[in-house]
Amino acid sequence: MTVSTPAAPAVVRATSLASIEVEPLTCAIGAELRDVDLGVASRDAGLVAEIRALLLKHRVLFFRDQDITRAEHVAFARHFGELEDHPVAGSDPEHPGLVRIYKSPETPNDRYENAWHTDATWREKPPFGCVLRCVECPPVGGDTMWVNMVLAYEKLPEHVKTQIAGLRARHSIEASFGAAMPIEKRLALKAQFPDAEHPVVRTHPETGEKVLFVNAFTTHFTNFHTAANVRVGQDANPGAALLLNYLISQAYIPEHQVRWRLRRNTVAIWDNRCTQHYAVQDFWPAARNLERAGIIGDRPC
Ligand code: SIN
Protein backbone atom coordinates (compact mmCIF):
# COMPACT_ATOMS: atom_id res chain seq x y z
CA MET A 1 0.00 0.00 0.00
CA THR A 2 1.31 3.46 -0.80
CA VAL A 3 -0.08 6.54 0.85
CA SER A 4 1.17 10.10 0.77
CA THR A 5 2.48 11.82 3.88
CA PRO A 6 0.08 14.13 5.71
CA ALA A 7 2.39 17.00 4.81
CA ALA A 8 1.65 16.52 1.11
CA PRO A 9 -2.09 16.05 0.61
CA ALA A 10 -2.80 14.05 -2.51
CA VAL A 11 -5.05 11.33 -3.81
CA VAL A 12 -3.28 7.99 -4.02
CA ARG A 13 -4.40 4.45 -4.53
CA ALA A 14 -3.75 1.39 -2.42
CA THR A 15 -2.71 -1.59 -4.46
CA SER A 16 -2.88 -4.63 -2.21
CA LEU A 17 -6.04 -6.41 -1.04
CA ALA A 18 -8.37 -3.68 -2.12
CA SER A 19 -8.23 -0.54 -4.17
CA ILE A 20 -8.69 2.14 -1.56
CA GLU A 21 -8.53 5.78 -2.55
CA VAL A 22 -6.95 7.77 0.27
CA GLU A 23 -7.21 11.54 0.41
CA PRO A 24 -5.47 13.25 3.34
CA LEU A 25 -7.62 16.17 4.47
CA THR A 26 -5.13 18.37 6.32
CA CYS A 27 -1.38 18.40 6.95
CA ALA A 28 -2.04 17.32 10.54
CA ILE A 29 -4.76 14.68 10.72
CA GLY A 30 -7.55 12.89 8.88
CA ALA A 31 -8.10 11.16 5.56
CA GLU A 32 -11.14 10.32 3.50
CA LEU A 33 -11.19 6.75 2.16
CA ARG A 34 -13.14 5.97 -1.00
CA ASP A 35 -14.03 2.72 -2.76
CA VAL A 36 -14.52 0.96 0.55
CA ASP A 37 -17.75 -0.75 1.60
CA LEU A 38 -17.69 -1.19 5.35
CA GLY A 39 -20.40 -3.85 5.08
CA VAL A 40 -17.92 -5.90 3.04
CA ALA A 41 -15.12 -4.93 5.42
CA SER A 42 -17.17 -6.24 8.35
CA ARG A 43 -16.65 -9.73 6.83
CA ASP A 44 -13.09 -9.23 5.55
CA ALA A 45 -10.27 -9.23 8.12
CA GLY A 46 -7.69 -8.43 5.40
CA LEU A 47 -9.51 -5.26 4.41
CA VAL A 48 -9.83 -4.33 8.09
CA ALA A 49 -6.04 -4.73 8.45
CA GLU A 50 -5.53 -2.22 5.60
CA ILE A 51 -7.93 0.20 7.24
CA ARG A 52 -6.21 -0.24 10.59
CA ALA A 53 -2.83 0.64 9.04
CA LEU A 54 -4.36 3.79 7.56
CA LEU A 55 -5.91 4.63 10.93
CA LEU A 56 -2.49 4.51 12.61
CA LYS A 57 -1.16 6.87 9.96
CA HIS A 58 -4.02 9.39 9.68
CA ARG A 59 -5.59 8.96 13.19
CA VAL A 60 -9.15 9.58 11.94
CA LEU A 61 -10.67 8.12 8.77
CA PHE A 62 -13.86 9.17 7.00
CA PHE A 63 -16.13 7.19 4.68
CA ARG A 64 -19.17 8.55 2.79
CA ASP A 65 -22.34 6.69 1.75
CA GLN A 66 -22.04 3.68 4.06
CA ASP A 67 -25.56 2.26 3.93
CA ILE A 68 -24.69 -0.52 6.36
CA THR A 69 -26.86 -2.34 8.89
CA ARG A 70 -26.38 -1.96 12.62
CA ALA A 71 -25.18 -5.56 12.71
CA GLU A 72 -22.51 -4.73 10.10
CA HIS A 73 -21.52 -1.60 12.03
CA VAL A 74 -21.00 -3.67 15.18
CA ALA A 75 -19.27 -6.52 13.30
CA PHE A 76 -16.85 -4.09 11.64
CA ALA A 77 -15.97 -2.42 14.96
CA ARG A 78 -15.55 -5.82 16.65
CA HIS A 79 -12.55 -6.53 14.41
CA PHE A 80 -10.69 -3.93 16.49
CA GLY A 81 -11.74 -5.27 19.91
CA GLU A 82 -14.61 -5.78 22.36
CA LEU A 83 -17.24 -3.02 22.54
CA GLU A 84 -18.50 -1.21 25.63
CA ASP A 85 -21.63 0.74 26.51
CA HIS A 86 -21.65 4.24 27.94
CA PRO A 87 -23.04 4.80 31.45
CA VAL A 88 -24.90 7.99 30.51
CA ALA A 89 -25.73 7.67 26.79
CA GLY A 90 -27.92 4.62 26.11
CA SER A 91 -27.22 1.87 23.58
CA ASP A 92 -29.34 0.28 20.86
CA PRO A 93 -31.29 -2.44 22.75
CA GLU A 94 -30.66 -5.02 20.03
CA HIS A 95 -26.99 -4.13 19.55
CA PRO A 96 -25.17 -3.78 22.88
CA GLY A 97 -22.14 -1.55 22.50
CA LEU A 98 -23.80 0.61 19.83
CA VAL A 99 -24.21 3.86 21.76
CA ARG A 100 -26.91 6.28 20.64
CA ILE A 101 -25.97 9.94 20.44
CA TYR A 102 -29.39 11.25 19.48
CA LYS A 103 -30.18 14.96 19.60
CA SER A 104 -33.49 16.52 18.65
CA PRO A 105 -35.66 19.44 19.81
CA GLU A 106 -37.28 16.96 22.25
CA THR A 107 -34.01 15.91 23.95
CA PRO A 108 -32.29 18.12 26.53
CA ASN A 109 -29.45 20.30 25.26
CA ASP A 110 -26.94 18.55 27.53
CA ARG A 111 -23.76 20.05 25.98
CA TYR A 112 -21.52 17.04 26.58
CA GLU A 113 -19.89 16.63 23.17
CA ASN A 114 -18.92 20.25 22.51
CA ALA A 115 -15.78 20.15 24.60
CA TRP A 116 -12.44 18.91 23.32
CA HIS A 117 -12.14 15.41 24.75
CA THR A 118 -10.68 11.97 24.39
CA ASP A 119 -13.51 9.52 24.98
CA ALA A 120 -13.92 8.14 28.50
CA THR A 121 -10.49 8.89 29.98
CA TRP A 122 -12.35 8.56 33.30
CA ARG A 123 -12.00 4.81 32.70
CA GLU A 124 -8.86 2.96 33.82
CA LYS A 125 -8.75 1.71 30.23
CA PRO A 126 -10.11 4.42 27.92
CA PRO A 127 -11.36 3.25 24.50
CA PHE A 128 -8.98 2.19 21.73
CA GLY A 129 -11.20 4.12 19.35
CA CYS A 130 -14.70 4.45 17.98
CA VAL A 131 -16.65 3.78 14.81
CA LEU A 132 -19.31 6.48 14.41
CA ARG A 133 -22.13 6.43 11.82
CA CYS A 134 -24.45 9.33 11.07
CA VAL A 135 -28.05 8.10 10.92
CA GLU A 136 -29.65 11.52 10.54
CA CYS A 137 -27.94 14.87 10.27
CA PRO A 138 -28.93 18.53 10.16
CA PRO A 139 -29.13 20.18 6.70
CA VAL A 140 -26.23 22.36 7.82
CA GLY A 141 -24.15 22.44 11.01
CA GLY A 142 -23.30 19.72 13.49
CA ASP A 143 -19.79 19.13 12.12
CA THR A 144 -17.33 17.14 14.22
CA MET A 145 -13.68 18.16 14.67
CA TRP A 146 -10.66 16.05 15.61
CA VAL A 147 -7.19 17.04 16.77
CA ASN A 148 -3.85 15.23 16.60
CA MET A 149 -2.43 15.02 20.14
CA VAL A 150 0.88 13.53 18.95
CA LEU A 151 1.46 16.74 17.02
CA ALA A 152 0.23 18.77 20.00
CA TYR A 153 2.94 17.11 22.10
CA GLU A 154 5.66 17.43 19.44
CA LYS A 155 5.04 21.18 19.07
CA LEU A 156 5.30 21.97 22.79
CA PRO A 157 8.29 24.09 23.82
CA GLU A 158 11.15 21.89 25.04
CA HIS A 159 11.07 23.34 28.57
CA VAL A 160 7.38 22.38 28.85
CA LYS A 161 8.15 18.84 27.66
CA THR A 162 10.80 18.64 30.36
CA GLN A 163 8.44 19.98 33.02
CA ILE A 164 5.62 17.54 32.24
CA ALA A 165 7.73 14.39 31.86
CA GLY A 166 6.57 12.06 34.63
CA LEU A 167 3.54 14.13 35.59
CA ARG A 168 0.26 12.30 36.19
CA ALA A 169 -3.33 13.57 36.24
CA ARG A 170 -6.80 12.68 37.46
CA HIS A 171 -9.72 12.16 35.02
CA SER A 172 -13.28 12.33 36.29
CA ILE A 173 -16.74 11.35 35.12
CA GLU A 174 -18.11 13.11 38.19
CA ALA A 175 -16.78 16.49 37.08
CA SER A 176 -18.14 16.04 33.54
CA PHE A 177 -21.23 13.85 32.96
CA GLY A 178 -21.97 13.87 36.70
CA ALA A 179 -21.84 17.64 37.06
CA ALA A 180 -25.35 18.17 35.69
CA MET A 181 -26.91 15.43 37.85
CA PRO A 182 -28.66 15.67 41.21
CA ILE A 183 -26.15 14.95 44.00
CA GLU A 184 -27.28 11.37 44.81
CA LYS A 185 -27.16 10.34 41.17
CA ARG A 186 -23.77 12.00 40.74
CA LEU A 187 -22.32 10.19 43.76
CA ALA A 188 -23.70 6.86 42.54
CA LEU A 189 -22.07 7.45 39.14
CA LYS A 190 -18.77 8.28 40.82
CA ALA A 191 -18.98 5.15 42.98
CA GLN A 192 -19.43 3.08 39.83
CA PHE A 193 -16.66 4.90 37.95
CA PRO A 194 -14.06 6.18 40.41
CA ASP A 195 -11.70 8.79 39.00
CA ALA A 196 -8.86 7.37 36.93
CA GLU A 197 -5.22 8.50 36.97
CA HIS A 198 -3.17 8.59 33.76
CA PRO A 199 0.22 9.90 32.65
CA VAL A 200 0.08 13.41 31.20
CA VAL A 201 2.22 12.13 28.33
CA ARG A 202 1.30 8.62 27.26
CA THR A 203 3.08 6.43 24.73
CA HIS A 204 0.99 5.15 21.84
CA PRO A 205 1.01 1.37 22.27
CA GLU A 206 1.35 0.62 18.55
CA THR A 207 3.41 3.47 17.09
CA GLY A 208 5.54 4.34 20.14
CA GLU A 209 4.74 8.04 19.65
CA LYS A 210 4.37 10.37 22.64
CA VAL A 211 0.86 11.77 23.09
CA LEU A 212 -0.27 14.77 25.16
CA PHE A 213 -3.01 13.05 27.20
CA VAL A 214 -5.07 15.66 29.05
CA ASN A 215 -8.54 16.80 28.01
CA ALA A 216 -11.91 18.07 29.25
CA PHE A 217 -12.19 15.14 31.70
CA THR A 218 -8.88 16.01 33.40
CA THR A 219 -9.29 17.75 36.77
CA HIS A 220 -5.82 18.10 38.31
CA PHE A 221 -2.25 16.79 38.45
CA THR A 222 -1.70 14.18 41.12
CA ASN A 223 2.09 14.49 41.60
CA PHE A 224 2.87 18.15 40.92
CA HIS A 225 4.12 18.79 44.44
CA THR A 226 7.89 18.50 43.90
CA ALA A 227 10.58 20.80 45.29
CA ALA A 228 11.13 22.19 41.78
CA ASN A 229 7.46 23.05 41.26
CA VAL A 230 6.42 24.13 44.76
CA ARG A 231 8.52 26.50 46.92
CA VAL A 232 5.62 27.19 49.26
CA GLY A 233 2.10 25.81 49.37
CA GLN A 234 0.51 28.60 47.38
CA ASP A 235 2.67 27.77 44.34
CA ALA A 236 0.77 24.53 43.90
CA ASN A 237 -2.71 25.68 42.99
CA PRO A 238 -2.13 28.48 40.49
CA GLY A 239 0.99 26.83 39.08
CA ALA A 240 -0.57 23.46 38.50
CA ALA A 241 -3.91 24.84 37.32
CA LEU A 242 -2.28 27.24 34.84
CA LEU A 243 -0.04 24.51 33.46
CA LEU A 244 -2.95 22.07 33.14
CA ASN A 245 -5.10 24.67 31.37
CA TYR A 246 -2.23 25.50 29.04
CA LEU A 247 -1.79 21.81 28.16
CA ILE A 248 -5.53 21.29 27.65
CA SER A 249 -5.62 24.34 25.37
CA GLN A 250 -3.17 22.73 22.93
CA ALA A 251 -6.17 20.89 21.46
CA TYR A 252 -7.66 24.22 20.39
CA ILE A 253 -4.91 24.98 17.84
CA PRO A 254 -6.39 24.90 14.29
CA GLU A 255 -3.11 23.72 12.72
CA HIS A 256 -3.53 20.44 14.65
CA GLN A 257 -7.16 19.86 13.62
CA VAL A 258 -9.55 18.62 10.95
CA ARG A 259 -13.25 19.53 10.66
CA TRP A 260 -15.62 17.11 8.96
CA ARG A 261 -19.12 17.72 7.65
CA LEU A 262 -21.45 14.85 8.48
CA ARG A 263 -23.94 13.45 5.98
CA ARG A 264 -26.38 10.58 6.37
CA ASN A 265 -24.36 7.33 6.31
CA THR A 266 -21.05 9.07 6.88
CA VAL A 267 -18.77 6.91 9.02
CA ALA A 268 -15.80 8.18 11.03
CA ILE A 269 -13.27 5.94 12.77
CA TRP A 270 -10.80 7.50 15.18
CA ASP A 271 -7.86 6.37 17.22
CA ASN A 272 -8.88 7.55 20.69
CA ARG A 273 -5.37 6.95 22.04
CA CYS A 274 -3.88 9.93 20.19
CA THR A 275 -6.77 12.25 19.31
CA GLN A 276 -9.47 14.41 20.81
CA HIS A 277 -12.71 15.46 19.18
CA TYR A 278 -15.37 18.17 19.49
CA ALA A 279 -18.93 18.00 18.17
CA VAL A 280 -20.07 21.48 17.14
CA GLN A 281 -23.49 22.18 18.71
CA ASP A 282 -24.73 24.83 16.28
CA PHE A 283 -27.62 22.89 14.72
CA TRP A 284 -30.49 23.20 17.20
CA PRO A 285 -33.43 22.72 16.63
CA ALA A 286 -32.52 20.26 13.84
CA ALA A 287 -32.09 16.58 14.70
CA ARG A 288 -28.67 14.93 14.70
CA ASN A 289 -28.63 11.18 15.37
CA LEU A 290 -25.37 9.27 15.50
CA GLU A 291 -24.52 5.73 16.56
CA ARG A 292 -21.11 5.00 17.99
CA ALA A 293 -19.36 1.69 18.63
CA GLY A 294 -16.72 2.28 21.32
CA ILE A 295 -13.88 -0.27 21.34
CA ILE A 296 -12.28 -1.17 24.68
CA GLY A 297 -8.70 0.04 24.96
CA ASP A 298 -5.68 -0.54 27.16
CA ARG A 299 -4.26 1.12 30.28
CA PRO A 300 -2.31 4.26 29.18
CA CYS A 301 1.38 4.20 30.09
C1 SIN B 1 -18.52 11.92 20.68
O1 SIN B 1 -18.05 10.80 20.66
O2 SIN B 1 -18.13 12.78 21.46
C2 SIN B 1 -19.62 12.27 19.72
C3 SIN B 1 -19.11 12.72 18.41
C4 SIN B 1 -20.15 13.52 17.70
O3 SIN B 1 -21.24 13.76 18.26
O4 SIN B 1 -19.89 13.92 16.57
Tab-separated table of C-alpha atoms and ligand atoms in Angstrom:
chain	number	residue	atom	x	y	z
A	1	MET	CA	0.000	0.000	0.000
A	2	THR	CA	1.307	3.455	-0.797
A	3	VAL	CA	-0.076	6.542	0.851
A	4	SER	CA	1.173	10.097	0.775
A	5	THR	CA	2.484	11.820	3.882
A	6	PRO	CA	0.079	14.131	5.708
A	7	ALA	CA	2.394	16.996	4.809
A	8	ALA	CA	1.649	16.518	1.108
A	9	PRO	CA	-2.092	16.047	0.614
A	10	ALA	CA	-2.798	14.047	-2.510
A	11	VAL	CA	-5.048	11.329	-3.806
A	12	VAL	CA	-3.279	7.991	-4.017
A	13	ARG	CA	-4.403	4.451	-4.525
A	14	ALA	CA	-3.754	1.394	-2.420
A	15	THR	CA	-2.709	-1.594	-4.456
A	16	SER	CA	-2.883	-4.629	-2.206
A	17	LEU	CA	-6.039	-6.409	-1.036
A	18	ALA	CA	-8.372	-3.684	-2.116
A	19	SER	CA	-8.226	-0.541	-4.165
A	20	ILE	CA	-8.687	2.142	-1.563
A	21	GLU	CA	-8.529	5.776	-2.548
A	22	VAL	CA	-6.945	7.766	0.269
A	23	GLU	CA	-7.209	11.543	0.414
A	24	PRO	CA	-5.467	13.250	3.337
A	25	LEU	CA	-7.618	16.174	4.466
A	26	THR	CA	-5.127	18.372	6.322
A	27	CYS	CA	-1.384	18.398	6.954
A	28	ALA	CA	-2.038	17.315	10.540
A	29	ILE	CA	-4.757	14.680	10.725
A	30	GLY	CA	-7.547	12.893	8.884
A	31	ALA	CA	-8.097	11.162	5.557
A	32	GLU	CA	-11.140	10.317	3.500
A	33	LEU	CA	-11.191	6.752	2.160
A	34	ARG	CA	-13.143	5.966	-1.003
A	35	ASP	CA	-14.029	2.721	-2.763
A	36	VAL	CA	-14.519	0.964	0.547
A	37	ASP	CA	-17.753	-0.751	1.597
A	38	LEU	CA	-17.690	-1.194	5.355
A	39	GLY	CA	-20.400	-3.845	5.079
A	40	VAL	CA	-17.922	-5.899	3.044
A	41	ALA	CA	-15.119	-4.928	5.421
A	42	SER	CA	-17.172	-6.242	8.349
A	43	ARG	CA	-16.648	-9.728	6.828
A	44	ASP	CA	-13.094	-9.235	5.554
A	45	ALA	CA	-10.267	-9.234	8.122
A	46	GLY	CA	-7.691	-8.434	5.402
A	47	LEU	CA	-9.509	-5.260	4.412
A	48	VAL	CA	-9.828	-4.326	8.093
A	49	ALA	CA	-6.044	-4.729	8.449
A	50	GLU	CA	-5.534	-2.220	5.603
A	51	ILE	CA	-7.933	0.200	7.238
A	52	ARG	CA	-6.209	-0.240	10.589
A	53	ALA	CA	-2.825	0.636	9.044
A	54	LEU	CA	-4.356	3.785	7.564
A	55	LEU	CA	-5.907	4.628	10.928
A	56	LEU	CA	-2.490	4.512	12.608
A	57	LYS	CA	-1.162	6.873	9.958
A	58	HIS	CA	-4.021	9.394	9.681
A	59	ARG	CA	-5.588	8.958	13.192
A	60	VAL	CA	-9.146	9.575	11.940
A	61	LEU	CA	-10.673	8.119	8.769
A	62	PHE	CA	-13.858	9.168	6.995
A	63	PHE	CA	-16.133	7.186	4.681
A	64	ARG	CA	-19.168	8.549	2.794
A	65	ASP	CA	-22.337	6.690	1.750
A	66	GLN	CA	-22.039	3.680	4.061
A	67	ASP	CA	-25.562	2.262	3.928
A	68	ILE	CA	-24.693	-0.525	6.364
A	69	THR	CA	-26.861	-2.335	8.892
A	70	ARG	CA	-26.377	-1.955	12.625
A	71	ALA	CA	-25.178	-5.557	12.715
A	72	GLU	CA	-22.507	-4.726	10.096
A	73	HIS	CA	-21.521	-1.599	12.031
A	74	VAL	CA	-21.003	-3.673	15.181
A	75	ALA	CA	-19.271	-6.516	13.302
A	76	PHE	CA	-16.855	-4.092	11.644
A	77	ALA	CA	-15.971	-2.420	14.958
A	78	ARG	CA	-15.553	-5.820	16.652
A	79	HIS	CA	-12.546	-6.526	14.409
A	80	PHE	CA	-10.686	-3.927	16.491
A	81	GLY	CA	-11.738	-5.272	19.913
A	82	GLU	CA	-14.608	-5.775	22.365
A	83	LEU	CA	-17.241	-3.020	22.538
A	84	GLU	CA	-18.500	-1.210	25.628
A	85	ASP	CA	-21.634	0.738	26.507
A	86	HIS	CA	-21.651	4.244	27.939
A	87	PRO	CA	-23.042	4.802	31.453
A	88	VAL	CA	-24.897	7.985	30.510
A	89	ALA	CA	-25.734	7.671	26.793
A	90	GLY	CA	-27.920	4.623	26.112
A	91	SER	CA	-27.223	1.874	23.577
A	92	ASP	CA	-29.342	0.282	20.863
A	93	PRO	CA	-31.288	-2.439	22.754
A	94	GLU	CA	-30.656	-5.016	20.029
A	95	HIS	CA	-26.993	-4.128	19.553
A	96	PRO	CA	-25.173	-3.779	22.882
A	97	GLY	CA	-22.145	-1.549	22.496
A	98	LEU	CA	-23.801	0.607	19.832
A	99	VAL	CA	-24.213	3.861	21.764
A	100	ARG	CA	-26.913	6.276	20.639
A	101	ILE	CA	-25.965	9.941	20.443
A	102	TYR	CA	-29.387	11.254	19.483
A	103	LYS	CA	-30.177	14.963	19.600
A	104	SER	CA	-33.486	16.523	18.647
A	105	PRO	CA	-35.657	19.436	19.811
A	106	GLU	CA	-37.282	16.964	22.253
A	107	THR	CA	-34.010	15.911	23.954
A	108	PRO	CA	-32.287	18.116	26.533
A	109	ASN	CA	-29.449	20.296	25.263
A	110	ASP	CA	-26.937	18.546	27.528
A	111	ARG	CA	-23.757	20.050	25.978
A	112	TYR	CA	-21.518	17.038	26.578
A	113	GLU	CA	-19.886	16.632	23.167
A	114	ASN	CA	-18.922	20.253	22.515
A	115	ALA	CA	-15.785	20.147	24.604
A	116	TRP	CA	-12.438	18.908	23.316
A	117	HIS	CA	-12.142	15.414	24.749
A	118	THR	CA	-10.676	11.974	24.389
A	119	ASP	CA	-13.507	9.524	24.981
A	120	ALA	CA	-13.920	8.144	28.498
A	121	THR	CA	-10.495	8.891	29.978
A	122	TRP	CA	-12.346	8.560	33.304
A	123	ARG	CA	-11.999	4.812	32.703
A	124	GLU	CA	-8.861	2.955	33.816
A	125	LYS	CA	-8.751	1.707	30.232
A	126	PRO	CA	-10.106	4.418	27.916
A	127	PRO	CA	-11.362	3.253	24.504
A	128	PHE	CA	-8.984	2.193	21.730
A	129	GLY	CA	-11.196	4.115	19.348
A	130	CYS	CA	-14.696	4.452	17.979
A	131	VAL	CA	-16.646	3.783	14.809
A	132	LEU	CA	-19.307	6.484	14.415
A	133	ARG	CA	-22.129	6.431	11.821
A	134	CYS	CA	-24.453	9.331	11.069
A	135	VAL	CA	-28.054	8.105	10.915
A	136	GLU	CA	-29.652	11.518	10.541
A	137	CYS	CA	-27.939	14.873	10.269
A	138	PRO	CA	-28.934	18.526	10.161
A	139	PRO	CA	-29.126	20.179	6.696
A	140	VAL	CA	-26.229	22.360	7.822
A	141	GLY	CA	-24.151	22.443	11.009
A	142	GLY	CA	-23.297	19.716	13.490
A	143	ASP	CA	-19.788	19.131	12.125
A	144	THR	CA	-17.327	17.135	14.220
A	145	MET	CA	-13.677	18.162	14.669
A	146	TRP	CA	-10.657	16.048	15.609
A	147	VAL	CA	-7.186	17.043	16.771
A	148	ASN	CA	-3.849	15.235	16.598
A	149	MET	CA	-2.435	15.015	20.137
A	150	VAL	CA	0.877	13.534	18.954
A	151	LEU	CA	1.456	16.744	17.016
A	152	ALA	CA	0.230	18.771	20.004
A	153	TYR	CA	2.943	17.111	22.098
A	154	GLU	CA	5.657	17.431	19.436
A	155	LYS	CA	5.040	21.183	19.068
A	156	LEU	CA	5.300	21.968	22.792
A	157	PRO	CA	8.288	24.094	23.823
A	158	GLU	CA	11.148	21.885	25.045
A	159	HIS	CA	11.073	23.337	28.572
A	160	VAL	CA	7.383	22.376	28.851
A	161	LYS	CA	8.146	18.839	27.656
A	162	THR	CA	10.805	18.644	30.359
A	163	GLN	CA	8.438	19.979	33.023
A	164	ILE	CA	5.623	17.543	32.243
A	165	ALA	CA	7.732	14.387	31.861
A	166	GLY	CA	6.574	12.057	34.625
A	167	LEU	CA	3.538	14.129	35.588
A	168	ARG	CA	0.261	12.299	36.190
A	169	ALA	CA	-3.326	13.573	36.243
A	170	ARG	CA	-6.805	12.680	37.465
A	171	HIS	CA	-9.716	12.165	35.022
A	172	SER	CA	-13.278	12.331	36.295
A	173	ILE	CA	-16.745	11.350	35.122
A	174	GLU	CA	-18.112	13.105	38.192
A	175	ALA	CA	-16.779	16.487	37.075
A	176	SER	CA	-18.141	16.041	33.536
A	177	PHE	CA	-21.225	13.850	32.964
A	178	GLY	CA	-21.966	13.867	36.697
A	179	ALA	CA	-21.838	17.636	37.059
A	180	ALA	CA	-25.355	18.173	35.691
A	181	MET	CA	-26.912	15.431	37.852
A	182	PRO	CA	-28.656	15.667	41.212
A	183	ILE	CA	-26.155	14.951	43.999
A	184	GLU	CA	-27.282	11.365	44.812
A	185	LYS	CA	-27.158	10.338	41.174
A	186	ARG	CA	-23.774	11.997	40.742
A	187	LEU	CA	-22.321	10.191	43.765
A	188	ALA	CA	-23.697	6.861	42.539
A	189	LEU	CA	-22.067	7.446	39.142
A	190	LYS	CA	-18.765	8.281	40.816
A	191	ALA	CA	-18.984	5.149	42.981
A	192	GLN	CA	-19.433	3.079	39.831
A	193	PHE	CA	-16.662	4.895	37.945
A	194	PRO	CA	-14.061	6.181	40.413
A	195	ASP	CA	-11.705	8.791	38.998
A	196	ALA	CA	-8.856	7.373	36.927
A	197	GLU	CA	-5.217	8.499	36.969
A	198	HIS	CA	-3.173	8.589	33.759
A	199	PRO	CA	0.222	9.900	32.645
A	200	VAL	CA	0.084	13.414	31.202
A	201	VAL	CA	2.223	12.130	28.326
A	202	ARG	CA	1.300	8.617	27.259
A	203	THR	CA	3.083	6.427	24.730
A	204	HIS	CA	0.987	5.154	21.839
A	205	PRO	CA	1.012	1.369	22.270
A	206	GLU	CA	1.353	0.616	18.548
A	207	THR	CA	3.413	3.471	17.087
A	208	GLY	CA	5.544	4.338	20.142
A	209	GLU	CA	4.737	8.044	19.652
A	210	LYS	CA	4.374	10.368	22.636
A	211	VAL	CA	0.862	11.771	23.094
A	212	LEU	CA	-0.267	14.766	25.164
A	213	PHE	CA	-3.008	13.054	27.199
A	214	VAL	CA	-5.069	15.655	29.051
A	215	ASN	CA	-8.539	16.802	28.014
A	216	ALA	CA	-11.905	18.075	29.255
A	217	PHE	CA	-12.192	15.139	31.696
A	218	THR	CA	-8.879	16.009	33.405
A	219	THR	CA	-9.289	17.747	36.770
A	220	HIS	CA	-5.815	18.101	38.312
A	221	PHE	CA	-2.254	16.795	38.452
A	222	THR	CA	-1.701	14.175	41.123
A	223	ASN	CA	2.088	14.488	41.603
A	224	PHE	CA	2.866	18.155	40.923
A	225	HIS	CA	4.120	18.787	44.437
A	226	THR	CA	7.891	18.504	43.903
A	227	ALA	CA	10.577	20.803	45.288
A	228	ALA	CA	11.134	22.192	41.780
A	229	ASN	CA	7.461	23.046	41.264
A	230	VAL	CA	6.425	24.126	44.756
A	231	ARG	CA	8.525	26.498	46.915
A	232	VAL	CA	5.617	27.187	49.265
A	233	GLY	CA	2.096	25.814	49.366
A	234	GLN	CA	0.514	28.605	47.385
A	235	ASP	CA	2.666	27.769	44.338
A	236	ALA	CA	0.765	24.526	43.895
A	237	ASN	CA	-2.705	25.681	42.992
A	238	PRO	CA	-2.134	28.483	40.494
A	239	GLY	CA	0.987	26.834	39.082
A	240	ALA	CA	-0.573	23.457	38.505
A	241	ALA	CA	-3.908	24.838	37.317
A	242	LEU	CA	-2.280	27.240	34.845
A	243	LEU	CA	-0.042	24.510	33.460
A	244	LEU	CA	-2.947	22.072	33.137
A	245	ASN	CA	-5.103	24.669	31.374
A	246	TYR	CA	-2.229	25.504	29.041
A	247	LEU	CA	-1.794	21.814	28.160
A	248	ILE	CA	-5.533	21.292	27.653
A	249	SER	CA	-5.621	24.345	25.371
A	250	GLN	CA	-3.169	22.733	22.932
A	251	ALA	CA	-6.172	20.886	21.457
A	252	TYR	CA	-7.664	24.216	20.391
A	253	ILE	CA	-4.909	24.979	17.840
A	254	PRO	CA	-6.387	24.897	14.294
A	255	GLU	CA	-3.109	23.717	12.725
A	256	HIS	CA	-3.533	20.444	14.653
A	257	GLN	CA	-7.157	19.858	13.619
A	258	VAL	CA	-9.550	18.618	10.951
A	259	ARG	CA	-13.249	19.533	10.664
A	260	TRP	CA	-15.623	17.114	8.956
A	261	ARG	CA	-19.123	17.717	7.647
A	262	LEU	CA	-21.450	14.855	8.479
A	263	ARG	CA	-23.945	13.446	5.983
A	264	ARG	CA	-26.382	10.583	6.370
A	265	ASN	CA	-24.361	7.332	6.313
A	266	THR	CA	-21.048	9.066	6.879
A	267	VAL	CA	-18.773	6.909	9.024
A	268	ALA	CA	-15.797	8.185	11.028
A	269	ILE	CA	-13.268	5.942	12.769
A	270	TRP	CA	-10.804	7.497	15.181
A	271	ASP	CA	-7.855	6.365	17.219
A	272	ASN	CA	-8.879	7.552	20.685
A	273	ARG	CA	-5.372	6.951	22.040
A	274	CYS	CA	-3.878	9.926	20.189
A	275	THR	CA	-6.767	12.252	19.308
A	276	GLN	CA	-9.469	14.415	20.812
A	277	HIS	CA	-12.712	15.462	19.183
A	278	TYR	CA	-15.373	18.166	19.492
A	279	ALA	CA	-18.926	18.002	18.167
A	280	VAL	CA	-20.073	21.475	17.142
A	281	GLN	CA	-23.488	22.179	18.706
A	282	ASP	CA	-24.731	24.832	16.281
A	283	PHE	CA	-27.617	22.893	14.716
A	284	TRP	CA	-30.491	23.198	17.196
A	285	PRO	CA	-33.426	22.723	16.625
A	286	ALA	CA	-32.517	20.258	13.839
A	287	ALA	CA	-32.091	16.583	14.704
A	288	ARG	CA	-28.667	14.932	14.701
A	289	ASN	CA	-28.629	11.183	15.370
A	290	LEU	CA	-25.372	9.270	15.504
A	291	GLU	CA	-24.521	5.727	16.557
A	292	ARG	CA	-21.110	5.001	17.993
A	293	ALA	CA	-19.358	1.693	18.627
A	294	GLY	CA	-16.719	2.280	21.316
A	295	ILE	CA	-13.885	-0.270	21.342
A	296	ILE	CA	-12.280	-1.174	24.679
A	297	GLY	CA	-8.702	0.035	24.961
A	298	ASP	CA	-5.678	-0.537	27.162
A	299	ARG	CA	-4.260	1.124	30.279
A	300	PRO	CA	-2.310	4.258	29.177
A	301	CYS	CA	1.383	4.199	30.093
B	1	SIN	C1	-18.515	11.922	20.682
B	1	SIN	O1	-18.051	10.804	20.657
B	1	SIN	O2	-18.131	12.782	21.458
B	1	SIN	C2	-19.620	12.268	19.723
B	1	SIN	C3	-19.110	12.722	18.415
B	1	SIN	C4	-20.152	13.517	17.702
B	1	SIN	O3	-21.243	13.758	18.258
B	1	SIN	O4	-19.894	13.921	16.573
